[in-house]
mmCIF file of C-alpha atoms in Angstrom:
data_model
loop_
_atom_site.group_PDB
_atom_site.id
_atom_site.type_symbol
_atom_site.label_atom_id
_atom_site.label_comp_id
_atom_site.label_asym_id
_atom_site.label_seq_id
_atom_site.Cartn_x
_atom_site.Cartn_y
_atom_site.Cartn_z
ATOM 1 C CA MET A 1 -4.767 -167.026 191.993
ATOM 2 C CA LYS A 2 -3.726 -169.733 194.421
ATOM 3 C CA LEU A 3 -1.926 -173.035 193.962
ATOM 4 C CA GLN A 4 -4.787 -174.633 195.860
ATOM 5 C CA GLN A 5 -7.229 -173.468 193.170
ATOM 6 C CA LEU A 6 -5.058 -174.914 190.414
ATOM 7 C CA ARG A 7 -4.883 -178.216 192.267
ATOM 8 C CA TYR A 8 -8.677 -178.230 192.671
ATOM 9 C CA ILE A 9 -9.397 -177.756 188.957
ATOM 10 C CA TRP A 10 -6.754 -180.332 188.019
ATOM 11 C CA GLU A 11 -8.140 -182.936 190.425
ATOM 12 C CA VAL A 12 -11.734 -182.254 189.354
ATOM 13 C CA ALA A 13 -10.721 -182.861 185.733
ATOM 14 C CA ARG A 14 -8.947 -186.103 186.736
ATOM 15 C CA ASN A 15 -12.075 -187.261 188.608
ATOM 16 C CA ASP A 16 -14.329 -186.946 185.534
ATOM 17 C CA LEU A 17 -15.766 -183.624 186.795
ATOM 18 C CA ASN A 18 -17.087 -185.303 189.942
ATOM 19 C CA VAL A 19 -16.669 -182.666 192.659
ATOM 20 C CA SER A 20 -17.832 -185.018 195.422
ATOM 21 C CA ALA A 21 -15.205 -187.621 194.524
ATOM 22 C CA THR A 22 -12.569 -184.882 194.309
ATOM 23 C CA ALA A 23 -13.516 -183.551 197.747
ATOM 24 C CA ALA A 24 -13.258 -187.036 199.217
ATOM 25 C CA SER A 25 -9.841 -187.656 197.638
ATOM 26 C CA LEU A 26 -8.521 -184.315 198.904
ATOM 27 C CA TYR A 27 -10.141 -184.605 202.352
ATOM 28 C CA THR A 28 -12.007 -181.343 201.978
ATOM 29 C CA SER A 29 -15.584 -180.198 201.392
ATOM 30 C CA GLN A 30 -17.487 -180.127 198.120
ATOM 31 C CA PRO A 31 -18.785 -176.532 198.675
ATOM 32 C CA GLY A 32 -15.229 -175.403 199.390
ATOM 33 C CA ILE A 33 -13.945 -176.772 196.088
ATOM 34 C CA SER A 34 -16.887 -175.323 194.132
ATOM 35 C CA LYS A 35 -16.346 -171.922 195.728
ATOM 36 C CA GLN A 36 -12.618 -171.849 194.908
ATOM 37 C CA ILE A 37 -13.252 -172.869 191.297
ATOM 38 C CA ARG A 38 -15.802 -170.050 190.950
ATOM 39 C CA LEU A 39 -13.380 -167.537 192.475
ATOM 40 C CA LEU A 40 -10.683 -168.600 190.010
ATOM 41 C CA GLU A 41 -13.074 -168.348 187.055
ATOM 42 C CA ASP A 42 -14.193 -164.885 188.218
ATOM 43 C CA GLU A 43 -10.571 -163.772 188.495
ATOM 44 C CA LEU A 44 -9.721 -165.082 185.020
ATOM 45 C CA GLY A 45 -12.947 -163.894 183.424
ATOM 46 C CA VAL A 46 -13.650 -167.237 181.729
ATOM 47 C CA GLU A 47 -15.418 -170.458 182.593
ATOM 48 C CA ILE A 48 -13.162 -173.455 183.071
ATOM 49 C CA PHE A 49 -16.106 -175.866 183.305
ATOM 50 C CA SER A 50 -19.539 -175.754 181.681
ATOM 51 C CA ARG A 51 -22.448 -176.429 184.031
ATOM 52 C CA SER A 52 -25.969 -177.762 184.065
ATOM 53 C CA GLY A 53 -27.449 -176.514 187.298
ATOM 54 C CA LYS A 54 -24.959 -177.399 190.021
ATOM 55 C CA HIS A 55 -23.283 -180.145 187.971
ATOM 56 C CA LEU A 56 -20.159 -179.738 185.873
ATOM 57 C CA THR A 57 -20.787 -181.126 182.386
ATOM 58 C CA ARG A 58 -17.615 -180.548 180.380
ATOM 59 C CA ILE A 59 -14.316 -178.675 180.202
ATOM 60 C CA THR A 60 -14.516 -175.527 178.085
ATOM 61 C CA PRO A 61 -11.943 -174.780 175.346
ATOM 62 C CA ALA A 62 -10.436 -172.102 177.598
ATOM 63 C CA GLY A 63 -10.489 -174.616 180.438
ATOM 64 C CA GLU A 64 -8.476 -177.114 178.386
ATOM 65 C CA GLU A 65 -5.691 -174.553 177.921
ATOM 66 C CA ILE A 66 -5.803 -173.484 181.577
ATOM 67 C CA LEU A 67 -5.636 -177.095 182.770
ATOM 68 C CA ARG A 68 -2.662 -177.818 180.526
ATOM 69 C CA VAL A 69 -0.702 -174.924 182.063
ATOM 70 C CA ALA A 70 -1.966 -175.742 185.563
ATOM 71 C CA ALA A 71 -0.580 -179.266 185.193
ATOM 72 C CA GLU A 72 2.832 -177.839 184.288
ATOM 73 C CA VAL A 73 2.760 -175.465 187.260
ATOM 74 C CA LEU A 74 1.746 -178.190 189.700
ATOM 75 C CA HIS A 75 4.442 -180.471 188.355
ATOM 76 C CA GLN A 76 7.088 -177.787 188.779
ATOM 77 C CA VAL A 77 5.899 -177.300 192.364
ATOM 78 C CA ASP A 78 6.349 -181.027 192.872
ATOM 79 C CA ASN A 79 9.836 -180.787 191.330
ATOM 80 C CA ILE A 80 10.729 -178.094 193.867
ATOM 81 C CA LYS A 81 9.613 -180.424 196.654
ATOM 82 C CA GLN A 82 11.668 -183.250 195.135
ATOM 83 C CA ILE A 83 14.761 -181.031 195.027
ATOM 84 C CA GLY A 84 14.283 -180.197 198.702
ATOM 85 C CA GLN A 85 13.875 -183.854 199.621
ATOM 86 C CA GLU A 86 16.903 -184.848 197.553
ATOM 87 C CA HIS A 87 19.118 -182.428 199.506
ATOM 88 C CA ASN A 88 17.483 -183.093 202.872
ATOM 89 C CA ASP A 89 17.143 -186.890 202.738
ATOM 90 C CA PRO A 90 18.426 -188.402 199.461
ATOM 91 C CA GLU A 91 17.512 -191.983 200.364
ATOM 92 C CA ARG A 92 13.890 -191.379 201.312
ATOM 93 C CA GLY A 93 10.983 -190.812 198.946
ATOM 94 C CA SER A 94 8.756 -192.697 196.521
ATOM 95 C CA LEU A 95 9.043 -194.207 193.061
ATOM 96 C CA ALA A 96 6.096 -195.199 190.879
ATOM 97 C CA ILE A 97 6.562 -197.471 187.874
ATOM 98 C CA ALA A 98 4.019 -198.466 185.233
ATOM 99 C CA THR A 99 4.701 -201.558 183.177
ATOM 100 C CA THR A 100 3.198 -204.624 181.518
ATOM 101 C CA HIS A 101 2.631 -207.989 183.157
ATOM 102 C CA THR A 102 5.538 -209.567 181.261
ATOM 103 C CA GLN A 103 8.025 -206.956 182.477
ATOM 104 C CA ALA A 104 6.656 -207.012 186.032
ATOM 105 C CA ARG A 105 6.652 -210.806 186.195
ATOM 106 C CA TYR A 106 9.904 -211.705 184.432
ATOM 107 C CA ALA A 107 12.283 -208.771 183.849
ATOM 108 C CA LEU A 108 11.857 -206.483 186.850
ATOM 109 C CA PRO A 109 11.888 -208.735 189.981
ATOM 110 C CA PRO A 110 15.698 -208.912 190.401
ATOM 111 C CA VAL A 111 15.958 -205.162 189.790
ATOM 112 C CA ILE A 112 13.223 -204.429 192.329
ATOM 113 C CA GLN A 113 14.827 -206.754 194.875
ATOM 114 C CA LYS A 114 18.205 -204.998 194.648
ATOM 115 C CA PHE A 115 16.607 -201.566 194.681
ATOM 116 C CA ILE A 116 14.582 -202.246 197.829
ATOM 117 C CA ALA A 117 17.650 -203.646 199.569
ATOM 118 C CA LYS A 118 19.614 -200.496 198.716
ATOM 119 C CA TYR A 119 16.791 -198.008 199.380
ATOM 120 C CA PRO A 120 14.554 -199.448 202.128
ATOM 121 C CA ASP A 121 13.050 -196.016 202.828
ATOM 122 C CA VAL A 122 11.853 -195.437 199.278
ATOM 123 C CA ASP A 123 8.220 -196.438 198.775
ATOM 124 C CA LEU A 124 7.957 -198.381 195.523
ATOM 125 C CA HIS A 125 4.652 -198.557 193.663
ATOM 126 C CA MET A 126 4.064 -200.835 190.668
ATOM 127 C CA HIS A 127 1.190 -200.235 188.245
ATOM 128 C CA GLN A 128 0.316 -202.674 185.471
ATOM 129 C CA GLY A 129 -1.561 -201.936 182.287
ATOM 130 C CA THR A 130 -1.513 -201.939 178.518
ATOM 131 C CA PRO A 131 1.310 -200.071 176.778
ATOM 132 C CA MET A 132 -1.120 -197.237 175.979
ATOM 133 C CA GLN A 133 -2.266 -196.982 179.611
ATOM 134 C CA ILE A 134 1.342 -197.088 180.782
ATOM 135 C CA SER A 135 2.350 -194.282 178.439
ATOM 136 C CA GLU A 136 -0.641 -192.182 179.465
ATOM 137 C CA MET A 137 0.214 -192.589 183.152
ATOM 138 C CA ALA A 138 3.752 -191.348 182.521
ATOM 139 C CA ALA A 139 2.574 -188.511 180.273
ATOM 140 C CA ASP A 140 0.107 -187.386 182.974
ATOM 141 C CA TRP A 141 2.763 -187.590 185.731
ATOM 142 C CA LYS A 142 0.805 -190.313 187.522
ATOM 143 C CA VAL A 143 3.970 -192.438 187.555
ATOM 144 C CA ASP A 144 7.667 -191.644 187.392
ATOM 145 C CA PHE A 145 8.712 -194.298 184.868
ATOM 146 C CA ALA A 146 7.016 -196.229 182.097
ATOM 147 C CA VAL A 147 8.550 -199.568 181.068
ATOM 148 C CA ALA A 148 7.068 -201.050 177.899
ATOM 149 C CA THR A 149 7.785 -202.200 174.371
ATOM 150 C CA GLU A 150 5.039 -200.476 172.404
ATOM 151 C CA ALA A 151 3.055 -197.210 172.400
ATOM 152 C CA LEU A 152 5.693 -195.086 174.197
ATOM 153 C CA GLU A 153 6.619 -193.367 170.932
ATOM 154 C CA LEU A 154 3.063 -192.039 170.578
ATOM 155 C CA PHE A 155 3.657 -189.516 173.372
ATOM 156 C CA VAL A 156 6.029 -186.735 172.326
ATOM 157 C CA ASP A 157 6.575 -185.533 175.899
ATOM 158 C CA LEU A 158 8.145 -188.822 176.982
ATOM 159 C CA ILE A 159 11.902 -189.347 176.994
ATOM 160 C CA MET A 160 12.252 -192.942 175.766
ATOM 161 C CA MET A 161 15.503 -194.822 176.266
ATOM 162 C CA PRO A 162 16.219 -198.347 174.975
ATOM 163 C CA CYS A 163 16.952 -200.987 177.620
ATOM 164 C CA TYR A 164 17.291 -204.342 175.892
ATOM 165 C CA LYS A 165 16.090 -206.322 172.902
ATOM 166 C CA TRP A 166 14.143 -209.550 173.075
ATOM 167 C CA ASN A 167 12.349 -212.019 170.878
ATOM 168 C CA ARG A 168 9.733 -214.722 171.054
ATOM 169 C CA CYS A 169 9.385 -218.433 171.520
ATOM 170 C CA ILE A 170 6.754 -220.980 170.563
ATOM 171 C CA LEU A 171 5.133 -223.094 173.266
ATOM 172 C CA VAL A 172 3.290 -226.357 172.593
ATOM 173 C CA PRO A 173 2.339 -229.459 174.613
ATOM 174 C CA LYS A 174 4.783 -232.356 174.339
ATOM 175 C CA ASP A 175 2.407 -234.353 172.108
ATOM 176 C CA HIS A 176 1.875 -231.516 169.607
ATOM 177 C CA PRO A 177 3.101 -232.120 166.001
ATOM 178 C CA LEU A 178 5.305 -228.990 166.140
ATOM 179 C CA ALA A 179 7.190 -230.468 169.094
ATOM 180 C CA GLN A 180 8.913 -232.802 166.616
ATOM 181 C CA THR A 181 9.693 -230.140 163.991
ATOM 182 C CA SER A 182 13.422 -229.752 163.363
ATOM 183 C CA PHE A 183 13.159 -226.304 161.736
ATOM 184 C CA LEU A 184 10.097 -224.164 162.324
ATOM 185 C CA THR A 185 8.769 -221.798 159.627
ATOM 186 C CA LEU A 186 5.975 -219.255 159.545
ATOM 187 C CA ASP A 187 4.176 -221.516 157.084
ATOM 188 C CA ASN A 188 4.229 -224.249 159.737
ATOM 189 C CA LEU A 189 2.799 -221.884 162.340
ATOM 190 C CA ALA A 190 0.068 -220.578 160.042
ATOM 191 C CA GLN A 191 -1.381 -224.099 159.850
ATOM 192 C CA TYR A 192 -2.358 -224.076 163.537
ATOM 193 C CA PRO A 193 -4.583 -221.913 165.749
ATOM 194 C CA LEU A 194 -2.467 -219.414 167.686
ATOM 195 C CA VAL A 195 -2.635 -218.096 171.237
ATOM 196 C CA THR A 196 -0.702 -214.869 171.798
ATOM 197 C CA TYR A 197 -0.741 -211.300 173.067
ATOM 198 C CA VAL A 198 -3.492 -208.812 172.313
ATOM 199 C CA PHE A 199 -2.781 -206.330 169.533
ATOM 200 C CA GLY A 200 -0.558 -203.418 170.591
ATOM 201 C CA PHE A 201 0.813 -205.403 173.517
ATOM 202 C CA THR A 202 4.296 -206.813 174.208
ATOM 203 C CA GLY A 203 5.688 -206.571 170.696
ATOM 204 C CA ARG A 204 2.584 -207.960 168.991
ATOM 205 C CA SER A 205 3.104 -205.621 165.996
ATOM 206 C CA GLN A 206 6.365 -207.400 165.079
ATOM 207 C CA LEU A 207 4.546 -210.723 165.060
ATOM 208 C CA ASP A 208 1.772 -209.470 162.778
ATOM 209 C CA GLN A 209 4.298 -207.807 160.480
ATOM 210 C CA ALA A 210 6.218 -211.060 160.008
ATOM 211 C CA PHE A 211 3.113 -212.898 158.807
ATOM 212 C CA GLN A 212 2.078 -210.008 156.547
ATOM 213 C CA GLU A 213 5.471 -209.939 154.842
ATOM 214 C CA LYS A 214 5.040 -213.635 153.985
ATOM 215 C CA GLU A 215 1.450 -212.958 152.868
ATOM 216 C CA LEU A 216 0.190 -215.370 155.494
ATOM 217 C CA LYS A 217 -2.946 -214.897 157.551
ATOM 218 C CA PRO A 218 -2.496 -216.406 161.018
ATOM 219 C CA ARG A 219 -5.539 -217.789 162.827
ATOM 220 C CA VAL A 220 -5.330 -216.159 166.243
ATOM 221 C CA VAL A 221 -8.043 -217.822 168.320
ATOM 222 C CA PHE A 222 -7.239 -216.367 171.737
ATOM 223 C CA THR A 223 -5.365 -213.296 172.956
ATOM 224 C CA ALA A 224 -4.337 -212.121 176.411
ATOM 225 C CA SER A 225 -2.063 -209.516 177.979
ATOM 226 C CA ASP A 226 -0.683 -212.018 180.486
ATOM 227 C CA SER A 227 1.934 -214.584 179.408
ATOM 228 C CA ASP A 228 0.857 -216.983 182.145
ATOM 229 C CA VAL A 229 -2.732 -216.896 180.891
ATOM 230 C CA ILE A 230 -1.513 -217.689 177.379
ATOM 231 C CA LYS A 231 0.436 -220.680 178.721
ATOM 232 C CA THR A 232 -2.658 -221.917 180.553
ATOM 233 C CA TYR A 233 -4.644 -222.054 177.320
ATOM 234 C CA VAL A 234 -1.787 -223.717 175.472
ATOM 235 C CA ARG A 235 -1.928 -226.455 178.120
ATOM 236 C CA LEU A 236 -5.657 -226.790 177.487
ATOM 237 C CA GLY A 237 -4.936 -227.442 173.805
ATOM 238 C CA LEU A 238 -6.553 -224.261 172.538
ATOM 239 C CA GLY A 239 -3.638 -223.440 170.243
ATOM 240 C CA VAL A 240 0.067 -222.851 169.740
ATOM 241 C CA GLY A 241 1.430 -220.215 172.093
ATOM 242 C CA ILE A 242 3.651 -217.333 171.001
ATOM 243 C CA VAL A 243 5.119 -215.454 173.959
ATOM 244 C CA ALA A 244 8.179 -213.432 174.894
ATOM 245 C CA ARG A 245 11.206 -215.720 175.288
ATOM 246 C CA MET A 246 11.725 -214.361 178.812
ATOM 247 C CA ALA A 247 8.292 -215.705 179.800
ATOM 248 C CA TYR A 248 9.405 -219.334 179.475
ATOM 249 C CA ASP A 249 10.492 -220.842 182.783
ATOM 250 C CA PRO A 250 12.307 -224.184 182.269
ATOM 251 C CA GLU A 251 11.204 -225.420 185.684
ATOM 252 C CA ALA A 252 7.620 -224.120 185.928
ATOM 253 C CA ASP A 253 6.913 -224.810 182.237
ATOM 254 C CA LYS A 254 8.650 -228.162 181.899
ATOM 255 C CA ASP A 255 5.381 -229.732 180.718
ATOM 256 C CA LEU A 256 5.611 -227.569 177.573
ATOM 257 C CA VAL A 257 8.033 -227.710 174.675
ATOM 258 C CA MET A 258 9.757 -224.391 173.918
ATOM 259 C CA ILE A 259 10.825 -223.694 170.327
ATOM 260 C CA ASP A 260 13.095 -220.713 169.704
ATOM 261 C CA ALA A 261 11.481 -218.262 167.269
ATOM 262 C CA ARG A 262 14.225 -215.667 166.882
ATOM 263 C CA HIS A 263 14.670 -216.604 163.226
ATOM 264 C CA LEU A 264 10.994 -215.930 162.519
ATOM 265 C CA PHE A 265 10.471 -212.466 163.969
ATOM 266 C CA LYS A 266 12.379 -209.203 164.212
ATOM 267 C CA HIS A 267 13.474 -208.438 167.742
ATOM 268 C CA SER A 268 11.563 -205.952 169.869
ATOM 269 C CA VAL A 269 13.086 -203.331 172.149
ATOM 270 C CA THR A 270 11.884 -202.616 175.666
ATOM 271 C CA LYS A 271 12.257 -198.982 176.694
ATOM 272 C CA ILE A 272 12.066 -196.980 179.870
ATOM 273 C CA GLY A 273 10.512 -193.539 179.625
ATOM 274 C CA PHE A 274 9.718 -190.553 181.800
ATOM 275 C CA ARG A 275 7.959 -187.268 181.225
ATOM 276 C CA ARG A 276 10.131 -184.446 179.878
ATOM 277 C CA GLY A 277 10.843 -181.966 182.655
ATOM 278 C CA THR A 278 10.827 -184.550 185.453
ATOM 279 C CA PHE A 279 13.350 -183.938 188.218
ATOM 280 C CA LEU A 280 15.215 -187.215 188.635
ATOM 281 C CA ARG A 281 16.385 -187.993 192.134
ATOM 282 C CA GLY A 282 19.537 -189.986 192.811
ATOM 283 C CA PHE A 283 17.686 -193.229 193.516
ATOM 284 C CA MET A 284 15.800 -192.801 190.224
ATOM 285 C CA TYR A 285 19.072 -192.715 188.288
ATOM 286 C CA ASP A 286 20.149 -195.815 190.213
ATOM 287 C CA PHE A 287 16.957 -197.656 189.308
ATOM 288 C CA ILE A 288 17.402 -196.876 185.612
ATOM 289 C CA GLN A 289 21.010 -198.055 185.586
ATOM 290 C CA GLU A 290 20.212 -201.212 187.556
ATOM 291 C CA PHE A 291 17.605 -202.076 184.933
ATOM 292 C CA CYS A 292 19.699 -200.870 181.982
ATOM 293 C CA PRO A 293 23.436 -200.787 182.841
ATOM 294 C CA HIS A 294 24.333 -198.751 179.749
ATOM 295 C CA LEU A 295 22.013 -195.909 180.850
ATOM 296 C CA THR A 296 24.411 -194.027 183.097
ATOM 297 C CA LYS A 297 23.450 -190.754 184.781
ATOM 298 C CA GLU A 298 25.386 -188.871 182.103
ATOM 299 C CA MET A 299 23.587 -190.745 179.324
ATOM 300 C CA VAL A 300 20.173 -190.140 180.898
ATOM 301 C CA ASP A 301 20.902 -186.428 181.339
ATOM 302 C CA GLU A 302 21.991 -186.210 177.711
ATOM 303 C CA ALA A 303 18.777 -187.942 176.622
ATOM 304 C CA HIS A 304 16.810 -185.442 178.707
ATOM 305 C CA GLN A 305 18.312 -182.624 176.643
ATOM 306 C CA CYS A 306 17.369 -184.182 173.289
ATOM 307 C CA ASN A 307 14.678 -182.484 171.252
ATOM 308 C CA GLY A 308 12.454 -185.135 169.778
ATOM 309 C CA LYS A 309 12.636 -188.715 168.628
ATOM 310 C CA ASP A 310 15.290 -188.182 165.943
ATOM 311 C CA GLU A 311 17.854 -186.769 168.387
ATOM 312 C CA LEU A 312 17.174 -189.615 170.823
ATOM 313 C CA GLU A 313 17.718 -192.197 168.097
ATOM 314 C CA GLN A 314 20.985 -190.506 167.151
ATOM 315 C CA LEU A 315 22.137 -190.588 170.770
ATOM 316 C CA PHE A 316 21.601 -194.323 171.105
ATOM 317 C CA ARG A 317 22.410 -195.443 167.560
ATOM 318 C CA HIS A 318 25.846 -196.886 168.424
ATOM 319 C CA ILE A 319 24.782 -198.695 171.607
ATOM 320 C CA GLU A 320 24.719 -202.480 171.352
ATOM 321 C CA LEU A 321 21.711 -203.494 173.400
ATOM 322 C CA PRO A 322 21.840 -206.656 175.501
ATOM 323 C CA GLU A 323 19.412 -209.426 174.550
ATOM 324 C CA TYR A 324 17.093 -210.785 177.203
#
């Protein structure tokens, strides 16, 4: 058994069983990959992939177990490389982050700016997606860190650490009736069409929960994952916007009226997570602490040793999170 064979089966699985695409991504030949997979299957005495003629059709039950272990082995090999790089050149490497549009657009820029200034030789890669996509990327080791508000808790292999709490605001054009309201209520909001985030995105669950508790049924006429898109449709008069408070820019959005909604909704907590077993390099600890000052190296290491969600919650239960 060779590491190369494990990498081939892992990459084939990631490329939807397309051997040609895998060969192209690995700069090798399709027959070479097929041959190595067959040799591995012969050595193990089981099929990893089912076939129809020359085409791979699905992963076998045995293949699922083999791929799970292969992923762990390949990740540990990568950890060994990271350890070597950390001792050889601690300020050179790469860092991949997956996050939502709101975090990438409003919360992360100053952190990224300082990080790049401090570590010019670290290649930084930003990936955007839904909270579920972000969590999956971290769980599959496609990125180093996931930064999101929802869905992270669905993946038991992620170490999730709270960064800050935040709430929402209401955005309306200056001539909208709500612009003159002295005290906004959920009943007021329920009277108008709403424009907000898609379900499962950027704390949307807290919004829905607030209406349900009041036995109100909001009329959500348009949803988007991008705060700027939501603001565009508010300007067009499509409805009342509900966005993260951090997404309101007093200068860029001065044509809109912002109404604080902290009294209407429970706050949400943005977390940073990484896959359990990840070797964290020095610049990775620095990135975490720049984004979340209370997450010191010692605190992160302690979180890494926690077994499960309950222990993590106990670790952070006394920390007063900053509000964005």
